[in-house]
Tab-separated table of C-alpha atoms in Angstrom:
chain	number	residue	atom	x	y	z
S	71	MET	CA	133.254	90.102	78.743
S	72	SER	CA	134.695	86.922	77.215
S	73	VAL	CA	133.897	85.564	73.776
S	74	THR	CA	131.698	82.853	75.301
S	75	GLU	CA	129.744	85.400	77.352
S	76	ALA	CA	129.384	87.645	74.296
S	77	ASN	CA	127.896	84.694	72.420
S	78	VAL	CA	125.416	84.127	75.245
S	79	VAL	CA	124.451	87.822	75.163
S	80	GLU	CA	123.802	87.560	71.434
S	81	GLN	CA	121.841	84.357	71.994
S	82	ILE	CA	119.610	86.037	74.581
S	83	GLN	CA	119.013	89.001	72.272
S	84	GLN	CA	118.036	86.718	69.401
S	85	ALA	CA	116.008	84.426	71.623
S	86	ARG	CA	113.521	86.995	72.860
S	87	GLU	CA	111.486	87.091	69.657
S	88	ARG	CA	111.595	83.305	69.401
S	89	ILE	CA	110.353	82.938	72.973
S	90	VAL	CA	107.541	85.443	72.462
S	91	GLY	CA	106.656	83.698	69.203
S	92	GLU	CA	106.298	80.339	70.929
S	93	LEU	CA	104.319	81.788	73.830
S	94	SER	CA	101.955	83.534	71.393
S	95	LYS	CA	100.715	80.091	70.348
S	96	THR	CA	98.837	79.884	73.653
S	97	ILE	CA	98.960	83.397	75.145
S	98	VAL	CA	97.330	86.475	73.619
S	99	GLY	CA	98.558	89.922	74.701
S	100	GLN	CA	99.991	90.345	78.233
S	101	HIS	CA	103.311	91.561	76.796
S	102	ASP	CA	104.449	93.289	80.009
S	103	VAL	CA	103.607	90.183	82.049
S	104	ILE	CA	105.619	87.936	79.723
S	105	GLU	CA	108.579	90.338	79.794
S	106	GLN	CA	108.642	90.452	83.586
S	107	LEU	CA	108.389	86.654	83.805
S	108	LEU	CA	111.351	86.234	81.463
S	109	ILE	CA	113.376	88.787	83.427
S	110	SER	CA	112.615	86.876	86.616
S	111	LEU	CA	113.806	83.607	85.069
S	112	LEU	CA	116.994	85.152	83.675
S	113	ALA	CA	117.718	86.799	87.022
S	114	GLY	CA	117.192	83.505	88.857
S	115	GLY	CA	114.365	84.729	91.085
S	116	HIS	CA	110.879	83.618	92.001
S	117	CYS	CA	107.829	85.426	90.720
S	118	LEU	CA	104.381	86.128	92.166
S	119	ILE	CA	101.553	86.590	89.674
S	120	THR	CA	98.511	88.396	91.049
S	121	GLY	CA	95.162	88.646	89.319
S	122	PRO	CA	91.570	87.412	89.252
S	123	PRO	CA	90.842	83.783	88.289
S	124	GLY	CA	90.403	82.853	84.646
S	125	LEU	CA	93.149	85.030	83.127
S	126	ALA	CA	95.395	82.135	81.961
S	127	LYS	CA	97.955	82.527	84.751
S	128	THR	CA	98.420	78.755	84.981
S	129	LEU	CA	98.643	78.372	81.211
S	130	LEU	CA	101.264	81.118	81.005
S	131	VAL	CA	103.548	79.499	83.588
S	132	ARG	CA	103.231	76.060	81.989
S	133	SER	CA	104.031	77.549	78.583
S	134	VAL	CA	107.174	79.263	79.907
S	135	ALA	CA	108.366	75.941	81.365
S	136	GLN	CA	107.820	74.247	78.003
S	137	VAL	CA	109.799	76.899	76.129
S	138	PHE	CA	112.798	76.348	78.394
S	139	HIS	CA	112.354	72.545	78.413
S	140	LEU	CA	112.316	72.431	82.193
S	141	GLN	CA	110.695	69.849	84.435
S	142	PHE	CA	107.339	71.294	85.398
S	143	SER	CA	105.270	70.587	88.491
S	144	ARG	CA	101.949	72.089	89.492
S	145	ILE	CA	100.828	72.314	93.103
S	146	GLN	CA	97.236	73.349	93.698
S	147	PHE	CA	97.165	75.046	97.091
S	148	THR	CA	94.045	74.386	99.143
S	149	PRO	CA	93.091	75.093	102.770
S	150	ASP	CA	93.738	71.457	103.745
S	151	LEU	CA	97.146	71.121	102.016
S	152	MET	CA	99.870	69.907	104.381
S	153	PRO	CA	103.665	70.398	104.130
S	154	VAL	CA	104.204	66.687	103.376
S	155	ASP	CA	101.970	67.077	100.326
S	156	ILE	CA	104.575	69.470	98.919
S	157	VAL	CA	107.887	68.207	100.261
S	158	GLY	CA	107.261	64.459	100.289
S	159	THR	CA	107.225	61.868	103.026
S	160	GLU	CA	108.900	58.697	104.237
S	161	ILE	CA	107.104	55.419	103.684
S	162	LEU	CA	107.819	52.003	105.094
S	163	GLU	CA	108.872	49.543	102.406
S	164	GLU	CA	109.480	45.842	102.700
S	165	SER	CA	112.095	44.168	100.488
S	166	THR	CA	111.838	40.691	99.016
S	167	ASP	CA	113.874	39.256	101.910
S	168	GLY	CA	111.449	40.699	104.433
S	169	HIS	CA	113.667	43.584	105.545
S	170	ARG	CA	111.771	46.807	106.239
S	171	SER	CA	113.182	50.306	105.765
S	172	LEU	CA	112.019	53.883	105.448
S	173	THR	CA	112.223	55.341	101.957
S	174	PHE	CA	111.768	59.022	101.163
S	175	VAL	CA	109.278	59.658	98.361
S	176	LYS	CA	109.862	63.077	96.801
S	177	GLY	CA	106.961	65.481	96.587
S	178	PRO	CA	106.000	67.761	93.675
S	179	VAL	CA	108.429	70.474	94.809
S	180	PHE	CA	111.272	68.439	93.248
S	181	ALA	CA	111.119	70.017	89.794
S	182	ASN	CA	112.689	72.936	87.924
S	183	VAL	CA	109.580	75.091	87.583
S	184	ILE	CA	106.984	74.957	90.336
S	185	LEU	CA	103.594	76.443	89.646
S	186	ALA	CA	102.268	77.255	93.095
S	187	ASP	CA	98.675	77.775	92.051
S	188	GLU	CA	96.622	80.039	94.342
S	189	ILE	CA	99.386	80.019	96.943
S	190	ASN	CA	97.448	82.271	99.300
S	191	ARG	CA	94.642	79.725	99.721
S	192	THR	CA	96.728	77.554	102.057
S	193	PRO	CA	97.483	78.115	105.757
S	194	PRO	CA	100.792	79.581	107.024
S	195	LYS	CA	102.193	76.166	108.073
S	196	THR	CA	102.260	74.974	104.481
S	197	GLN	CA	103.483	78.345	103.216
S	198	ALA	CA	106.454	77.974	105.589
S	199	ALA	CA	107.451	74.748	103.817
S	200	MET	CA	107.488	76.625	100.526
S	201	LEU	CA	109.534	79.412	102.110
S	202	GLU	CA	112.436	77.054	102.877
S	203	ALA	CA	112.379	75.689	99.334
S	204	MET	CA	112.317	79.179	97.816
S	205	GLN	CA	115.098	80.607	99.969
S	206	GLU	CA	117.445	77.649	100.481
S	207	HIS	CA	116.677	75.558	97.356
S	208	GLN	CA	116.310	72.606	99.695
S	209	VAL	CA	113.673	70.892	101.826
S	210	THR	CA	113.858	69.114	105.163
S	211	ALA	CA	111.973	65.891	105.836
S	212	ALA	CA	112.348	63.800	108.991
S	213	GLY	CA	115.485	65.761	109.889
S	214	THR	CA	117.198	65.102	106.554
S	215	ARG	CA	117.938	67.820	104.009
S	216	TYR	CA	117.328	67.220	100.318
S	217	GLU	CA	118.705	69.497	97.604
S	218	LEU	CA	116.289	70.678	94.921
S	219	PRO	CA	117.188	70.461	91.214
S	220	GLU	CA	118.734	73.473	89.488
S	221	PRO	CA	117.550	75.724	88.005
S	222	PHE	CA	114.703	76.090	90.492
S	223	PHE	CA	111.887	78.616	90.130
S	224	VAL	CA	108.673	79.112	92.026
S	225	LEU	CA	106.109	80.935	89.905
S	226	ALA	CA	103.163	81.446	92.191
S	227	THR	CA	99.695	82.692	91.339
S	228	GLN	CA	97.694	84.596	93.898
S	229	ASN	CA	94.062	85.580	94.046
S	230	PRO	CA	93.293	89.130	95.194
S	231	ILE	CA	93.369	89.177	98.982
S	232	GLU	CA	89.807	90.501	99.116
S	233	MET	CA	88.473	87.191	97.756
S	234	GLU	CA	86.945	84.741	100.223
S	235	GLY	CA	89.087	81.858	101.431
S	236	THR	CA	92.498	83.525	101.094
S	237	TYR	CA	95.317	83.811	103.633
S	238	PRO	CA	97.646	86.824	103.437
S	239	LEU	CA	101.207	85.770	102.664
S	240	PRO	CA	103.659	86.733	105.443
S	241	GLU	CA	105.989	89.615	104.644
S	242	ALA	CA	109.044	87.339	104.914
S	243	GLN	CA	107.684	85.097	102.176
S	244	LEU	CA	106.568	87.990	99.983
S	245	ASP	CA	110.090	89.412	100.104
S	246	ARG	CA	111.458	86.169	98.623
S	247	PHE	CA	109.625	86.862	95.384
S	248	LEU	CA	111.693	88.859	92.945
S	249	PHE	CA	108.630	90.456	91.327
S	250	ASN	CA	104.939	90.762	91.953
S	251	VAL	CA	103.548	90.697	88.421
S	252	LYS	CA	100.054	92.084	88.111
S	253	ILE	CA	97.899	90.500	85.421
S	254	ASP	CA	94.666	92.211	84.416
S	255	TYR	CA	91.741	91.621	82.108
S	256	LEU	CA	92.496	91.714	78.388
S	257	PRO	CA	91.373	94.547	76.121
S	258	PRO	CA	88.205	93.708	74.114
S	259	GLU	CA	90.094	92.957	70.890
S	260	ASP	CA	92.513	90.556	72.642
S	261	GLU	CA	89.689	88.844	74.516
S	262	LEU	CA	87.838	88.359	71.243
S	263	SER	CA	90.968	86.793	69.755
S	264	VAL	CA	91.203	84.387	72.723
S	265	VAL	CA	87.556	83.363	72.373
S	266	LEU	CA	87.800	82.758	68.628
S	267	ARG	CA	91.069	80.863	68.925
S	268	THR	CA	90.172	78.616	71.850
S	269	THR	CA	86.750	77.667	70.488
S	270	ALA	CA	87.983	76.811	66.987
S	271	SER	CA	90.843	74.345	67.426
S	272	LYS	CA	93.478	73.088	69.831
S	273	PRO	CA	96.522	75.365	70.216
S	274	GLU	CA	99.762	74.448	68.482
S	275	PRO	CA	102.270	72.599	70.660
S	276	ILE	CA	105.058	74.758	72.087
S	277	ASN	CA	108.533	73.856	70.895
S	278	PRO	CA	111.293	73.834	73.538
S	279	LEU	CA	114.046	76.290	72.688
S	280	PHE	CA	116.507	75.951	75.567
S	281	THR	CA	117.637	73.542	78.267
S	282	GLY	CA	118.212	73.914	81.989
S	283	GLU	CA	121.943	74.291	81.330
S	284	ASP	CA	121.175	77.211	79.005
S	285	VAL	CA	119.153	78.886	81.740
S	286	LEU	CA	122.013	78.549	84.238
S	287	GLN	CA	124.407	80.066	81.677
S	288	PHE	CA	121.969	82.926	81.051
S	289	GLN	CA	121.790	83.637	84.787
S	290	GLN	CA	125.580	83.793	85.046
S	291	THR	CA	125.795	86.133	82.051
S	292	VAL	CA	123.162	88.459	83.525
S	293	ARG	CA	125.381	89.030	86.559
S	294	GLU	CA	128.257	90.047	84.268
S	295	VAL	CA	126.308	92.952	82.759
S	296	PRO	CA	127.931	96.235	83.850
S	297	ILE	CA	125.997	98.952	85.646
S	298	ALA	CA	127.211	102.495	86.266
S	299	THR	CA	127.529	103.506	89.908
S	300	PRO	CA	125.067	106.458	89.604
S	301	ILE	CA	122.385	104.098	88.235
S	302	ALA	CA	123.012	101.610	91.069
S	303	GLU	CA	122.800	104.504	93.543
S	304	TYR	CA	119.471	105.487	91.954
S	305	ALA	CA	118.123	101.974	92.584
S	306	VAL	CA	119.279	102.090	96.207
S	307	LYS	CA	117.748	105.551	96.643
S	308	ILE	CA	114.374	104.292	95.418
S	309	ALA	CA	114.353	101.488	97.997
S	310	GLN	CA	115.571	103.730	100.821
S	311	THR	CA	112.998	106.423	100.115
S	312	THR	CA	110.149	103.940	100.692
S	313	ARG	CA	111.104	103.662	104.381
S	314	PRO	CA	108.986	105.994	106.532
S	315	ASN	CA	110.089	108.083	109.507
S	316	ARG	CA	113.710	108.175	108.438
S	317	GLU	CA	115.892	111.170	107.741
S	318	GLY	CA	115.067	112.598	104.326
S	319	ALA	CA	111.859	110.587	103.869
S	320	PRO	CA	109.211	112.558	101.919
S	321	GLU	CA	106.103	113.582	103.825
S	322	PHE	CA	103.814	111.453	101.647
S	323	VAL	CA	105.911	108.376	102.506
S	324	ASN	CA	105.567	109.092	106.247
S	325	GLU	CA	101.800	109.415	105.845
S	326	TRP	CA	101.024	106.640	103.373
S	327	VAL	CA	103.677	103.957	103.964
S	328	GLY	CA	103.614	101.748	107.040
S	329	TRP	CA	106.528	99.514	106.074
S	330	GLY	CA	109.152	100.150	103.429
S	331	ALA	CA	111.244	97.945	101.178
S	332	GLY	CA	114.418	96.281	102.437
S	333	THR	CA	117.793	95.698	100.837
S	334	ARG	CA	116.392	92.907	98.660
S	335	ALA	CA	114.460	95.556	96.736
S	336	SER	CA	117.700	97.325	95.769
S	337	GLN	CA	119.273	94.026	94.747
S	338	THR	CA	116.186	93.110	92.719
S	339	LEU	CA	116.144	96.432	90.882
S	340	VAL	CA	119.803	96.088	89.874
S	341	LEU	CA	119.724	92.386	88.960
S	342	GLY	CA	116.398	92.707	87.147
S	343	ALA	CA	117.655	95.760	85.249
S	344	LYS	CA	120.651	93.742	84.042
S	345	ALA	CA	118.360	91.000	82.720
S	346	ARG	CA	116.056	93.540	81.101
S	347	ALA	CA	118.991	95.251	79.389
S	348	LEU	CA	119.967	91.960	77.717
S	349	LEU	CA	116.397	91.295	76.612
S	350	MET	CA	116.275	94.782	75.138
S	351	GLY	CA	119.436	94.142	73.132
S	352	ARG	CA	121.836	96.132	75.307
S	353	ALA	CA	124.959	95.018	77.154
S	354	HIS	CA	124.670	97.730	79.819
S	355	VAL	CA	121.999	99.015	82.211
S	356	GLN	CA	120.149	102.277	81.660
S	357	THR	CA	117.959	104.287	84.016
S	358	GLU	CA	114.844	103.229	82.094
S	359	ASP	CA	115.485	99.625	83.151
S	360	ILE	CA	115.278	100.603	86.815
S	361	VAL	CA	112.127	102.662	86.278
S	362	ALA	CA	110.421	99.884	84.293
S	363	LEU	CA	110.891	97.403	87.136
S	364	ALA	CA	110.015	99.685	90.056
S	365	HIS	CA	106.356	98.629	90.194
S	366	PRO	CA	106.790	94.828	90.124
S	367	THR	CA	109.688	95.135	92.578
S	368	LEU	CA	107.991	97.337	95.157
S	369	ARG	CA	104.270	96.572	95.013
S	370	HIS	CA	104.597	93.578	97.372
S	371	ARG	CA	107.365	95.050	99.531
S	372	VAL	CA	105.802	98.397	100.439
S	373	LEU	CA	102.813	98.239	102.780
S	374	PRO	CA	100.412	101.208	102.786
S	375	THR	CA	99.025	102.639	106.012
S	376	TYR	CA	95.374	102.651	107.026
S	377	LYS	CA	95.360	106.347	106.245
S	378	ALA	CA	96.395	105.679	102.662
S	379	GLU	CA	93.687	103.048	102.289
S	380	ALA	CA	91.100	105.370	103.815
S	381	GLU	CA	92.068	108.106	101.362
S	382	GLY	CA	91.876	105.689	98.443
S	383	VAL	CA	95.617	105.866	97.730
S	384	THR	CA	96.870	102.699	96.018
S	385	ILE	CA	100.353	101.245	96.155
S	386	GLU	CA	100.692	101.943	92.425
S	387	GLN	CA	100.077	105.664	93.064
S	388	ILE	CA	102.640	105.691	95.879
S	389	ILE	CA	105.287	104.169	93.589
S	390	ASP	CA	104.430	106.634	90.810
S	391	LYS	CA	104.844	109.568	93.201
S	392	LEU	CA	108.085	108.058	94.450
S	393	LEU	CA	109.516	107.933	90.924
S	394	GLU	CA	108.439	111.547	90.337
S	395	THR	CA	110.156	112.671	93.550
S	396	ILE	CA	113.565	111.032	93.107
S	397	PRO	CA	115.750	112.745	90.493
S	398	LYS	CA	117.070	110.453	87.752
S	399	PRO	CA	120.834	110.228	87.214
């Protein structure tokens, strides 16, 4: 690792407390959620945040964008939202000399951080437009491709699928999200702190700490973090073991899992573990990094069977049993 990269590693290690300190101006608790969001940003991946309404998901994403001084755009997904509302559209303009021409007007997707609020409330046609942006970092309008600004993150919030008026996200789109971060209700003491703080005065403004160029440098440094081959093999083994009806698959996987995780899960575990190692003040990956990210990596990539649902087995329990089954290196 070069001197410049070593300086970036030290900067990331020192920055974690500063980032958490700034976010604490508006966010109370949710430490695991914040950590997983930061890992997702450092790894250069998109993030899906799942939880009931009213838990400050939108506020959290906006605050993260402010800390990194990135251009922020919020898209509220509704059942009548069309792809042109996201991507943009061509309009007919007339110049002063009377000449008419089509001009492309960029939509809200042209930003660094996109808050896709309640992404599962919009139909599949509009979700497909987001899928191209997430995967290719570009959009297509009237047959012309337009590059999106870098860095580019989609941080999407999702209501629980059981709620009325939601559309399940297709598996192909779910797989594009690095993590599925689960946000839950606050403990009583944290909720009391939120109530007292928000009803007393306006929150302090968040100070930007980094630029988009810093984020791109962080992402490059994350990829330089070394990982031992046995730990990488452990990550691959976790993903492979989720696939039912294959040689060596545990019996509980064959019974409870209808569809397992693909290769992206292995890549996510390794890349996310590298980012987590830096945030934890280490320049190398440990097994605990893989274990810590197993749930957010797999919970949207592993689909339980009807039998599992009938027996009351949750995806969290399946992942727990998976980690108990696979020996650690």
